[in-house]
Amino acid sequence: MTDNGVPRVIAVQSGENGGPRRYGEWFAADGLHVDVVHAYDGEPIPVILEHDAVLVLGGGYLPDADDRAPWLAPTRALVRQALAEDVPVLGICLGGQLLAAVGGGEVKGDVGAPEAGSTPITLRPEAADDPLFRDLPSVVPALEHHVDAITVLPPDAVWLAQSERCPYQAFRLGENAWGVQFHPEASADRIPQWNADKLTAQGFDPDEVHRQAVADDPISTPIWREVAGRFATIVRANAR
């Protein structure tokens, strides 16, 4: 649904601090308009998808936690519409897990070892010809903040990236839908908003987590900026 020729992205936000952040800024710079639905605050999810792309952001829920987060059911329906109509999708953290679940994969809560802070993401050989991940460095730092994880990818997914603690860090469904476990939209300034007591209980030093993220920001930022631009190009090319 272009507006005066500007493609529009609907972004589903599941937490007060979980907005599109720099991806919203970068998408705007690349000619997209982002409509953020503050679902956690009661804003309704559209029943009919009329936007040119879907961005599903993170949050502290499993993708089927409808009792705690009733907006997840209509969000899953929106993603199903996007997949059926080949509308571009980007799912981040919870959003990536939700995309995996909609596509027939499995997600489990509190599985494996938690990840927090700047984490090396290793690209797999399958990323070599992927529209978003091609020609990136073989290992890229990105922010992580999760205990839940994808345990089985959808049957038709292309597995793109992994980390030491969590194998399914990035995947593609079809031609235009991507899910990532990490947070390319976030930079080190997000970390002070995290619960320091929880980080400590998980075995992390909050000060070290922040320090490492600050150190890695100059490396990771231009890479995730490039990925944002590539996604924007796909959205513009497929605008309805």
PDB file of C-alpha atoms in Angstrom:
ATOM      1  CA  MET A   1       0.000   0.000   0.000  1.00  0.00           C
ATOM      2  CA  THR A   2       2.163   2.849  -1.230  1.00  0.00           C
ATOM      3  CA  ASP A   3       1.341   6.367  -0.084  1.00  0.00           C
ATOM      4  CA  ASN A   4       2.222   8.931  -2.759  1.00  0.00           C
ATOM      5  CA  GLY A   5       4.675   6.413  -4.136  1.00  0.00           C
ATOM      6  CA  VAL A   6       6.312   5.672  -0.765  1.00  0.00           C
ATOM      7  CA  PRO A   7       6.182   1.966   0.187  1.00  0.00           C
ATOM      8  CA  ARG A   8       4.820   1.344   3.676  1.00  0.00           C
ATOM      9  CA  VAL A   9       6.075  -1.131   6.276  1.00  0.00           C
ATOM     10  CA  ILE A  10       3.931  -2.271   9.185  1.00  0.00           C
ATOM     11  CA  ALA A  11       6.022  -2.895  12.314  1.00  0.00           C
ATOM     12  CA  VAL A  12       4.533  -4.893  15.190  1.00  0.00           C
ATOM     13  CA  GLN A  13       6.021  -3.830  18.537  1.00  0.00           C
ATOM     14  CA  SER A  14       5.568  -6.237  21.466  1.00  0.00           C
ATOM     15  CA  GLY A  15       7.295  -4.313  24.252  1.00  0.00           C
ATOM     16  CA  GLU A  16       7.614  -0.743  25.444  1.00  0.00           C
ATOM     17  CA  ASN A  17      11.339  -0.576  24.644  1.00  0.00           C
ATOM     18  CA  GLY A  18      11.205  -2.892  21.653  1.00  0.00           C
ATOM     19  CA  GLY A  19      10.691  -0.447  18.805  1.00  0.00           C
ATOM     20  CA  PRO A  20      12.344  -0.463  15.369  1.00  0.00           C
ATOM     21  CA  ARG A  21      15.075   1.883  16.615  1.00  0.00           C
ATOM     22  CA  ARG A  22      17.768   2.460  13.984  1.00  0.00           C
ATOM     23  CA  TYR A  23      16.030   0.238  11.452  1.00  0.00           C
ATOM     24  CA  GLY A  24      13.144   2.686  11.477  1.00  0.00           C
ATOM     25  CA  GLU A  25      15.581   5.514  10.778  1.00  0.00           C
ATOM     26  CA  TRP A  26      17.432   3.585   8.093  1.00  0.00           C
ATOM     27  CA  PHE A  27      14.244   2.456   6.348  1.00  0.00           C
ATOM     28  CA  ALA A  28      13.047   6.061   6.252  1.00  0.00           C
ATOM     29  CA  ALA A  29      16.373   7.131   4.754  1.00  0.00           C
ATOM     30  CA  ASP A  30      15.924   4.406   2.121  1.00  0.00           C
ATOM     31  CA  GLY A  31      12.511   5.639   1.043  1.00  0.00           C
ATOM     32  CA  LEU A  32      10.154   3.566   3.197  1.00  0.00           C
ATOM     33  CA  HIS A  33       7.476   4.723   5.625  1.00  0.00           C
ATOM     34  CA  VAL A  34       7.208   2.665   8.824  1.00  0.00           C
ATOM     35  CA  ASP A  35       3.858   2.429  10.617  1.00  0.00           C
ATOM     36  CA  VAL A  36       4.503   1.116  14.136  1.00  0.00           C
ATOM     37  CA  VAL A  37       1.659  -0.763  15.816  1.00  0.00           C
ATOM     38  CA  HIS A  38       2.169  -0.600  19.593  1.00  0.00           C
ATOM     39  CA  ALA A  39       0.500  -3.962  20.066  1.00  0.00           C
ATOM     40  CA  TYR A  40       1.625  -4.296  23.698  1.00  0.00           C
ATOM     41  CA  ASP A  41      -0.366  -1.119  24.437  1.00  0.00           C
ATOM     42  CA  GLY A  42      -3.583  -2.369  22.857  1.00  0.00           C
ATOM     43  CA  GLU A  43      -3.280  -1.005  19.312  1.00  0.00           C
ATOM     44  CA  PRO A  44      -5.009  -3.518  17.026  1.00  0.00           C
ATOM     45  CA  ILE A  45      -3.249  -5.573  14.385  1.00  0.00           C
ATOM     46  CA  PRO A  46      -4.902  -5.130  10.967  1.00  0.00           C
ATOM     47  CA  VAL A  47      -6.964  -8.093   9.814  1.00  0.00           C
ATOM     48  CA  ILE A  48      -6.106  -7.472   6.168  1.00  0.00           C
ATOM     49  CA  LEU A  49      -2.529  -6.847   5.121  1.00  0.00           C
ATOM     50  CA  GLU A  50      -2.373  -3.689   3.025  1.00  0.00           C
ATOM     51  CA  HIS A  51       1.254  -2.708   3.608  1.00  0.00           C
ATOM     52  CA  ASP A  52       4.200  -3.463   1.363  1.00  0.00           C
ATOM     53  CA  ALA A  53       6.248  -5.251   4.042  1.00  0.00           C
ATOM     54  CA  VAL A  54       5.947  -6.641   7.566  1.00  0.00           C
ATOM     55  CA  LEU A  55       8.469  -6.094  10.368  1.00  0.00           C
ATOM     56  CA  VAL A  56       7.859  -8.137  13.539  1.00  0.00           C
ATOM     57  CA  LEU A  57      10.015  -6.963  16.434  1.00  0.00           C
ATOM     58  CA  GLY A  58      11.201  -8.622  19.625  1.00  0.00           C
ATOM     59  CA  GLY A  59       9.547  -9.185  22.994  1.00  0.00           C
ATOM     60  CA  GLY A  60       9.677 -11.429  26.017  1.00  0.00           C
ATOM     61  CA  TYR A  61       7.165 -13.990  24.777  1.00  0.00           C
ATOM     62  CA  LEU A  62       7.037 -17.257  22.929  1.00  0.00           C
ATOM     63  CA  PRO A  63       5.314 -16.808  19.545  1.00  0.00           C
ATOM     64  CA  ASP A  64       2.200 -18.692  20.716  1.00  0.00           C
ATOM     65  CA  ALA A  65       1.869 -17.045  24.149  1.00  0.00           C
ATOM     66  CA  ASP A  66      -1.610 -15.810  23.292  1.00  0.00           C
ATOM     67  CA  ASP A  67      -2.745 -15.818  26.928  1.00  0.00           C
ATOM     68  CA  ARG A  68      -0.059 -13.275  27.844  1.00  0.00           C
ATOM     69  CA  ALA A  69       0.145 -11.438  24.535  1.00  0.00           C
ATOM     70  CA  PRO A  70      -3.203 -11.628  22.692  1.00  0.00           C
ATOM     71  CA  TRP A  71      -1.862  -9.680  19.718  1.00  0.00           C
ATOM     72  CA  LEU A  72       0.372 -12.582  18.709  1.00  0.00           C
ATOM     73  CA  ALA A  73      -2.478 -14.545  17.094  1.00  0.00           C
ATOM     74  CA  PRO A  74      -3.402 -11.714  14.682  1.00  0.00           C
ATOM     75  CA  THR A  75       0.311 -11.094  14.098  1.00  0.00           C
ATOM     76  CA  ARG A  76       0.751 -14.712  13.034  1.00  0.00           C
ATOM     77  CA  ALA A  77      -2.237 -14.299  10.711  1.00  0.00           C
ATOM     78  CA  LEU A  78      -0.664 -11.173   9.214  1.00  0.00           C
ATOM     79  CA  VAL A  79       2.601 -13.009   8.585  1.00  0.00           C
ATOM     80  CA  ARG A  80       0.714 -15.903   6.968  1.00  0.00           C
ATOM     81  CA  GLN A  81      -0.922 -13.407   4.595  1.00  0.00           C
ATOM     82  CA  ALA A  82       2.457 -11.913   3.775  1.00  0.00           C
ATOM     83  CA  LEU A  83       3.936 -15.335   3.004  1.00  0.00           C
ATOM     84  CA  ALA A  84       0.949 -16.288   0.848  1.00  0.00           C
ATOM     85  CA  GLU A  85       1.169 -13.019  -1.108  1.00  0.00           C
ATOM     86  CA  ASP A  86       5.007 -12.915  -1.261  1.00  0.00           C
ATOM     87  CA  VAL A  87       5.086  -9.646   0.674  1.00  0.00           C
ATOM     88  CA  PRO A  88       8.536  -9.063   2.245  1.00  0.00           C
ATOM     89  CA  VAL A  89       8.850  -9.992   5.926  1.00  0.00           C
ATOM     90  CA  LEU A  90      11.606  -9.378   8.465  1.00  0.00           C
ATOM     91  CA  GLY A  91      11.217 -11.015  11.879  1.00  0.00           C
ATOM     92  CA  ILE A  92      13.604 -10.046  14.679  1.00  0.00           C
ATOM     93  CA  CYS A  93      14.108 -12.184  17.821  1.00  0.00           C
ATOM     94  CA  LEU A  94      10.495 -12.981  18.812  1.00  0.00           C
ATOM     95  CA  GLY A  95       9.590 -11.968  15.259  1.00  0.00           C
ATOM     96  CA  GLY A  96      12.035 -14.480  13.813  1.00  0.00           C
ATOM     97  CA  GLN A  97      10.705 -17.174  16.101  1.00  0.00           C
ATOM     98  CA  LEU A  98       7.151 -16.294  15.070  1.00  0.00           C
ATOM     99  CA  LEU A  99       8.062 -16.560  11.396  1.00  0.00           C
ATOM    100  CA  ALA A 100       9.628 -19.962  12.050  1.00  0.00           C
ATOM    101  CA  ALA A 101       6.514 -21.159  13.882  1.00  0.00           C
ATOM    102  CA  VAL A 102       4.181 -19.912  11.129  1.00  0.00           C
ATOM    103  CA  GLY A 103       6.338 -21.697   8.551  1.00  0.00           C
ATOM    104  CA  GLY A 104       6.110 -25.037  10.359  1.00  0.00           C
ATOM    105  CA  GLY A 105       9.198 -24.919  12.571  1.00  0.00           C
ATOM    106  CA  GLU A 106       9.438 -25.292  16.345  1.00  0.00           C
ATOM    107  CA  VAL A 107      10.299 -22.818  19.099  1.00  0.00           C
ATOM    108  CA  LYS A 108      10.966 -23.721  22.732  1.00  0.00           C
ATOM    109  CA  GLY A 109      11.203 -21.600  25.846  1.00  0.00           C
ATOM    110  CA  ASP A 110      14.317 -21.340  27.997  1.00  0.00           C
ATOM    111  CA  VAL A 111      16.225 -23.835  25.897  1.00  0.00           C
ATOM    112  CA  GLY A 112      19.996 -24.139  25.696  1.00  0.00           C
ATOM    113  CA  ALA A 113      22.311 -21.431  27.008  1.00  0.00           C
ATOM    114  CA  PRO A 114      21.137 -17.799  27.059  1.00  0.00           C
ATOM    115  CA  GLU A 115      22.785 -15.184  24.864  1.00  0.00           C
ATOM    116  CA  ALA A 116      23.195 -11.541  25.876  1.00  0.00           C
ATOM    117  CA  GLY A 117      25.189  -8.722  24.360  1.00  0.00           C
ATOM    118  CA  SER A 118      27.440  -8.593  21.324  1.00  0.00           C
ATOM    119  CA  THR A 119      27.764 -12.103  19.921  1.00  0.00           C
ATOM    120  CA  PRO A 120      29.718 -13.472  16.935  1.00  0.00           C
ATOM    121  CA  ILE A 121      27.277 -14.575  14.220  1.00  0.00           C
ATOM    122  CA  THR A 122      28.787 -17.014  11.720  1.00  0.00           C
ATOM    123  CA  LEU A 123      27.387 -17.046   8.200  1.00  0.00           C
ATOM    124  CA  ARG A 124      26.813 -20.430   6.605  1.00  0.00           C
ATOM    125  CA  PRO A 125      27.655 -21.310   2.980  1.00  0.00           C
ATOM    126  CA  GLU A 126      23.959 -20.949   2.102  1.00  0.00           C
ATOM    127  CA  ALA A 127      24.255 -17.202   2.763  1.00  0.00           C
ATOM    128  CA  ALA A 128      26.568 -16.723  -0.214  1.00  0.00           C
ATOM    129  CA  ASP A 129      23.727 -16.066  -2.656  1.00  0.00           C
ATOM    130  CA  ASP A 130      21.134 -14.739  -0.221  1.00  0.00           C
ATOM    131  CA  PRO A 131      19.779 -11.274  -1.132  1.00  0.00           C
ATOM    132  CA  LEU A 132      20.329  -9.922   2.405  1.00  0.00           C
ATOM    133  CA  PHE A 133      23.402 -11.795   3.651  1.00  0.00           C
ATOM    134  CA  ARG A 134      25.542 -12.280   0.535  1.00  0.00           C
ATOM    135  CA  ASP A 135      29.100 -10.898   0.561  1.00  0.00           C
ATOM    136  CA  LEU A 136      29.084 -10.054   4.267  1.00  0.00           C
ATOM    137  CA  PRO A 137      32.049 -10.937   6.484  1.00  0.00           C
ATOM    138  CA  SER A 138      32.037 -14.575   7.525  1.00  0.00           C
ATOM    139  CA  VAL A 139      31.622 -13.599  11.196  1.00  0.00           C
ATOM    140  CA  VAL A 140      29.639 -10.525  12.220  1.00  0.00           C
ATOM    141  CA  PRO A 141      28.886  -9.265  15.748  1.00  0.00           C
ATOM    142  CA  ALA A 142      25.255  -8.611  16.631  1.00  0.00           C
ATOM    143  CA  LEU A 143      23.332  -7.976  19.828  1.00  0.00           C
ATOM    144  CA  GLU A 144      21.551 -10.918  21.432  1.00  0.00           C
ATOM    145  CA  HIS A 145      19.116 -10.984  24.340  1.00  0.00           C
ATOM    146  CA  HIS A 146      17.169 -14.231  24.568  1.00  0.00           C
ATOM    147  CA  VAL A 147      16.592 -17.492  26.404  1.00  0.00           C
ATOM    148  CA  ASP A 148      13.938 -18.883  24.031  1.00  0.00           C
ATOM    149  CA  ALA A 149      15.063 -20.213  20.669  1.00  0.00           C
ATOM    150  CA  ILE A 150      14.104 -21.905  17.428  1.00  0.00           C
ATOM    151  CA  THR A 151      14.813 -25.617  17.790  1.00  0.00           C
ATOM    152  CA  VAL A 152      13.575 -26.799  14.373  1.00  0.00           C
ATOM    153  CA  LEU A 153      13.537 -24.688  11.222  1.00  0.00           C
ATOM    154  CA  PRO A 154      10.561 -24.805   8.842  1.00  0.00           C
ATOM    155  CA  PRO A 155      10.933 -27.625   6.285  1.00  0.00           C
ATOM    156  CA  ASP A 156      11.558 -25.273   3.359  1.00  0.00           C
ATOM    157  CA  ALA A 157      13.749 -22.749   5.191  1.00  0.00           C
ATOM    158  CA  VAL A 158      17.247 -21.822   4.047  1.00  0.00           C
ATOM    159  CA  TRP A 159      19.576 -21.800   7.066  1.00  0.00           C
ATOM    160  CA  LEU A 160      21.802 -18.722   6.806  1.00  0.00           C
ATOM    161  CA  ALA A 161      23.666 -18.125  10.085  1.00  0.00           C
ATOM    162  CA  GLN A 162      24.478 -19.645  13.450  1.00  0.00           C
ATOM    163  CA  SER A 163      26.271 -18.931  16.729  1.00  0.00           C
ATOM    164  CA  GLU A 164      28.097 -21.072  19.254  1.00  0.00           C
ATOM    165  CA  ARG A 165      25.173 -21.230  21.686  1.00  0.00           C
ATOM    166  CA  CYS A 166      22.203 -20.969  19.322  1.00  0.00           C
ATOM    167  CA  PRO A 167      22.319 -22.663  15.908  1.00  0.00           C
ATOM    168  CA  TYR A 168      19.408 -20.959  14.165  1.00  0.00           C
ATOM    169  CA  GLN A 169      20.425 -17.306  14.034  1.00  0.00           C
ATOM    170  CA  ALA A 170      19.085 -16.457  10.573  1.00  0.00           C
ATOM    171  CA  PHE A 171      16.986 -18.144   7.897  1.00  0.00           C
ATOM    172  CA  ARG A 172      14.944 -17.352   4.816  1.00  0.00           C
ATOM    173  CA  LEU A 173      11.498 -18.603   3.852  1.00  0.00           C
ATOM    174  CA  GLY A 174      10.617 -18.406   0.185  1.00  0.00           C
ATOM    175  CA  GLU A 175      12.076 -15.463  -1.718  1.00  0.00           C
ATOM    176  CA  ASN A 176      11.251 -12.517   0.540  1.00  0.00           C
ATOM    177  CA  ALA A 177      10.881 -13.528   4.202  1.00  0.00           C
ATOM    178  CA  TRP A 178      13.724 -13.549   6.737  1.00  0.00           C
ATOM    179  CA  GLY A 179      13.915 -14.351  10.422  1.00  0.00           C
ATOM    180  CA  VAL A 180      16.839 -13.519  12.714  1.00  0.00           C
ATOM    181  CA  GLN A 181      17.384 -14.359  16.381  1.00  0.00           C
ATOM    182  CA  PHE A 182      19.683 -11.393  16.975  1.00  0.00           C
ATOM    183  CA  HIS A 183      18.908  -7.652  17.028  1.00  0.00           C
ATOM    184  CA  PRO A 184      20.325  -5.799  14.004  1.00  0.00           C
ATOM    185  CA  GLU A 185      18.056  -2.848  14.852  1.00  0.00           C
ATOM    186  CA  ALA A 186      19.727  -2.290  18.245  1.00  0.00           C
ATOM    187  CA  SER A 187      23.055  -0.802  19.247  1.00  0.00           C
ATOM    188  CA  ALA A 188      24.956  -0.674  22.524  1.00  0.00           C
ATOM    189  CA  ASP A 189      22.791   2.130  23.919  1.00  0.00           C
ATOM    190  CA  ARG A 190      19.989  -0.422  24.317  1.00  0.00           C
ATOM    191  CA  ILE A 191      21.858  -2.498  26.898  1.00  0.00           C
ATOM    192  CA  PRO A 192      21.510  -0.148  29.919  1.00  0.00           C
ATOM    193  CA  GLN A 193      17.726  -0.652  29.610  1.00  0.00           C
ATOM    194  CA  TRP A 194      18.095  -4.399  30.215  1.00  0.00           C
ATOM    195  CA  ASN A 195      17.525  -5.915  33.650  1.00  0.00           C
ATOM    196  CA  ALA A 196      20.997  -6.076  35.214  1.00  0.00           C
ATOM    197  CA  ASP A 197      19.912  -8.549  37.908  1.00  0.00           C
ATOM    198  CA  LYS A 198      18.655 -10.991  35.286  1.00  0.00           C
ATOM    199  CA  LEU A 199      21.857 -10.669  33.294  1.00  0.00           C
ATOM    200  CA  THR A 200      23.885 -11.424  36.420  1.00  0.00           C
ATOM    201  CA  ALA A 201      21.678 -14.419  37.250  1.00  0.00           C
ATOM    202  CA  GLN A 202      22.327 -15.761  33.734  1.00  0.00           C
ATOM    203  CA  GLY A 203      26.081 -15.549  34.293  1.00  0.00           C
ATOM    204  CA  PHE A 204      26.800 -12.257  32.513  1.00  0.00           C
ATOM    205  CA  ASP A 205      28.599  -9.184  33.837  1.00  0.00           C
ATOM    206  CA  PRO A 206      26.325  -6.274  32.792  1.00  0.00           C
ATOM    207  CA  ASP A 207      29.224  -3.814  32.610  1.00  0.00           C
ATOM    208  CA  GLU A 208      31.267  -6.169  30.433  1.00  0.00           C
ATOM    209  CA  VAL A 209      28.259  -6.858  28.204  1.00  0.00           C
ATOM    210  CA  HIS A 210      27.887  -3.111  27.627  1.00  0.00           C
ATOM    211  CA  ARG A 211      31.618  -2.538  27.146  1.00  0.00           C
ATOM    212  CA  GLN A 212      31.919  -5.274  24.516  1.00  0.00           C
ATOM    213  CA  ALA A 213      28.868  -3.992  22.640  1.00  0.00           C
ATOM    214  CA  VAL A 214      30.303  -0.468  22.554  1.00  0.00           C
ATOM    215  CA  ALA A 215      33.585  -1.867  21.225  1.00  0.00           C
ATOM    216  CA  ASP A 216      31.830  -3.880  18.506  1.00  0.00           C
ATOM    217  CA  ASP A 217      29.378  -1.170  17.382  1.00  0.00           C
ATOM    218  CA  PRO A 218      31.747   0.370  14.793  1.00  0.00           C
ATOM    219  CA  ILE A 219      32.183  -3.085  13.239  1.00  0.00           C
ATOM    220  CA  SER A 220      28.566  -4.207  13.262  1.00  0.00           C
ATOM    221  CA  THR A 221      26.739  -0.963  12.458  1.00  0.00           C
ATOM    222  CA  PRO A 222      27.796  -0.583   8.787  1.00  0.00           C
ATOM    223  CA  ILE A 223      27.067  -4.259   8.155  1.00  0.00           C
ATOM    224  CA  TRP A 224      23.531  -4.175   9.562  1.00  0.00           C
ATOM    225  CA  ARG A 225      23.006  -0.849   7.801  1.00  0.00           C
ATOM    226  CA  GLU A 226      23.814  -2.603   4.533  1.00  0.00           C
ATOM    227  CA  VAL A 227      21.357  -5.380   5.327  1.00  0.00           C
ATOM    228  CA  ALA A 228      18.648  -2.813   6.110  1.00  0.00           C
ATOM    229  CA  GLY A 229      19.278  -1.146   2.767  1.00  0.00           C
ATOM    230  CA  ARG A 230      19.051  -4.446   0.918  1.00  0.00           C
ATOM    231  CA  PHE A 231      15.725  -5.230   2.578  1.00  0.00           C
ATOM    232  CA  ALA A 232      14.452  -1.751   1.669  1.00  0.00           C
ATOM    233  CA  THR A 233      15.444  -2.366  -1.962  1.00  0.00           C
ATOM    234  CA  ILE A 234      13.416  -5.588  -1.961  1.00  0.00           C
ATOM    235  CA  VAL A 235      10.421  -3.795  -0.452  1.00  0.00           C
ATOM    236  CA  ARG A 236      10.558  -1.054  -3.091  1.00  0.00           C
ATOM    237  CA  ALA A 237      10.865  -3.597  -5.897  1.00  0.00           C
ATOM    238  CA  ASN A 238       7.832  -5.532  -4.635  1.00  0.00           C
ATOM    239  CA  ALA A 239       5.661  -2.578  -3.591  1.00  0.00           C
ATOM    240  CA  ARG A 240       2.019  -3.183  -4.378  1.00  0.00           C
TER     241      ARG A 240
END
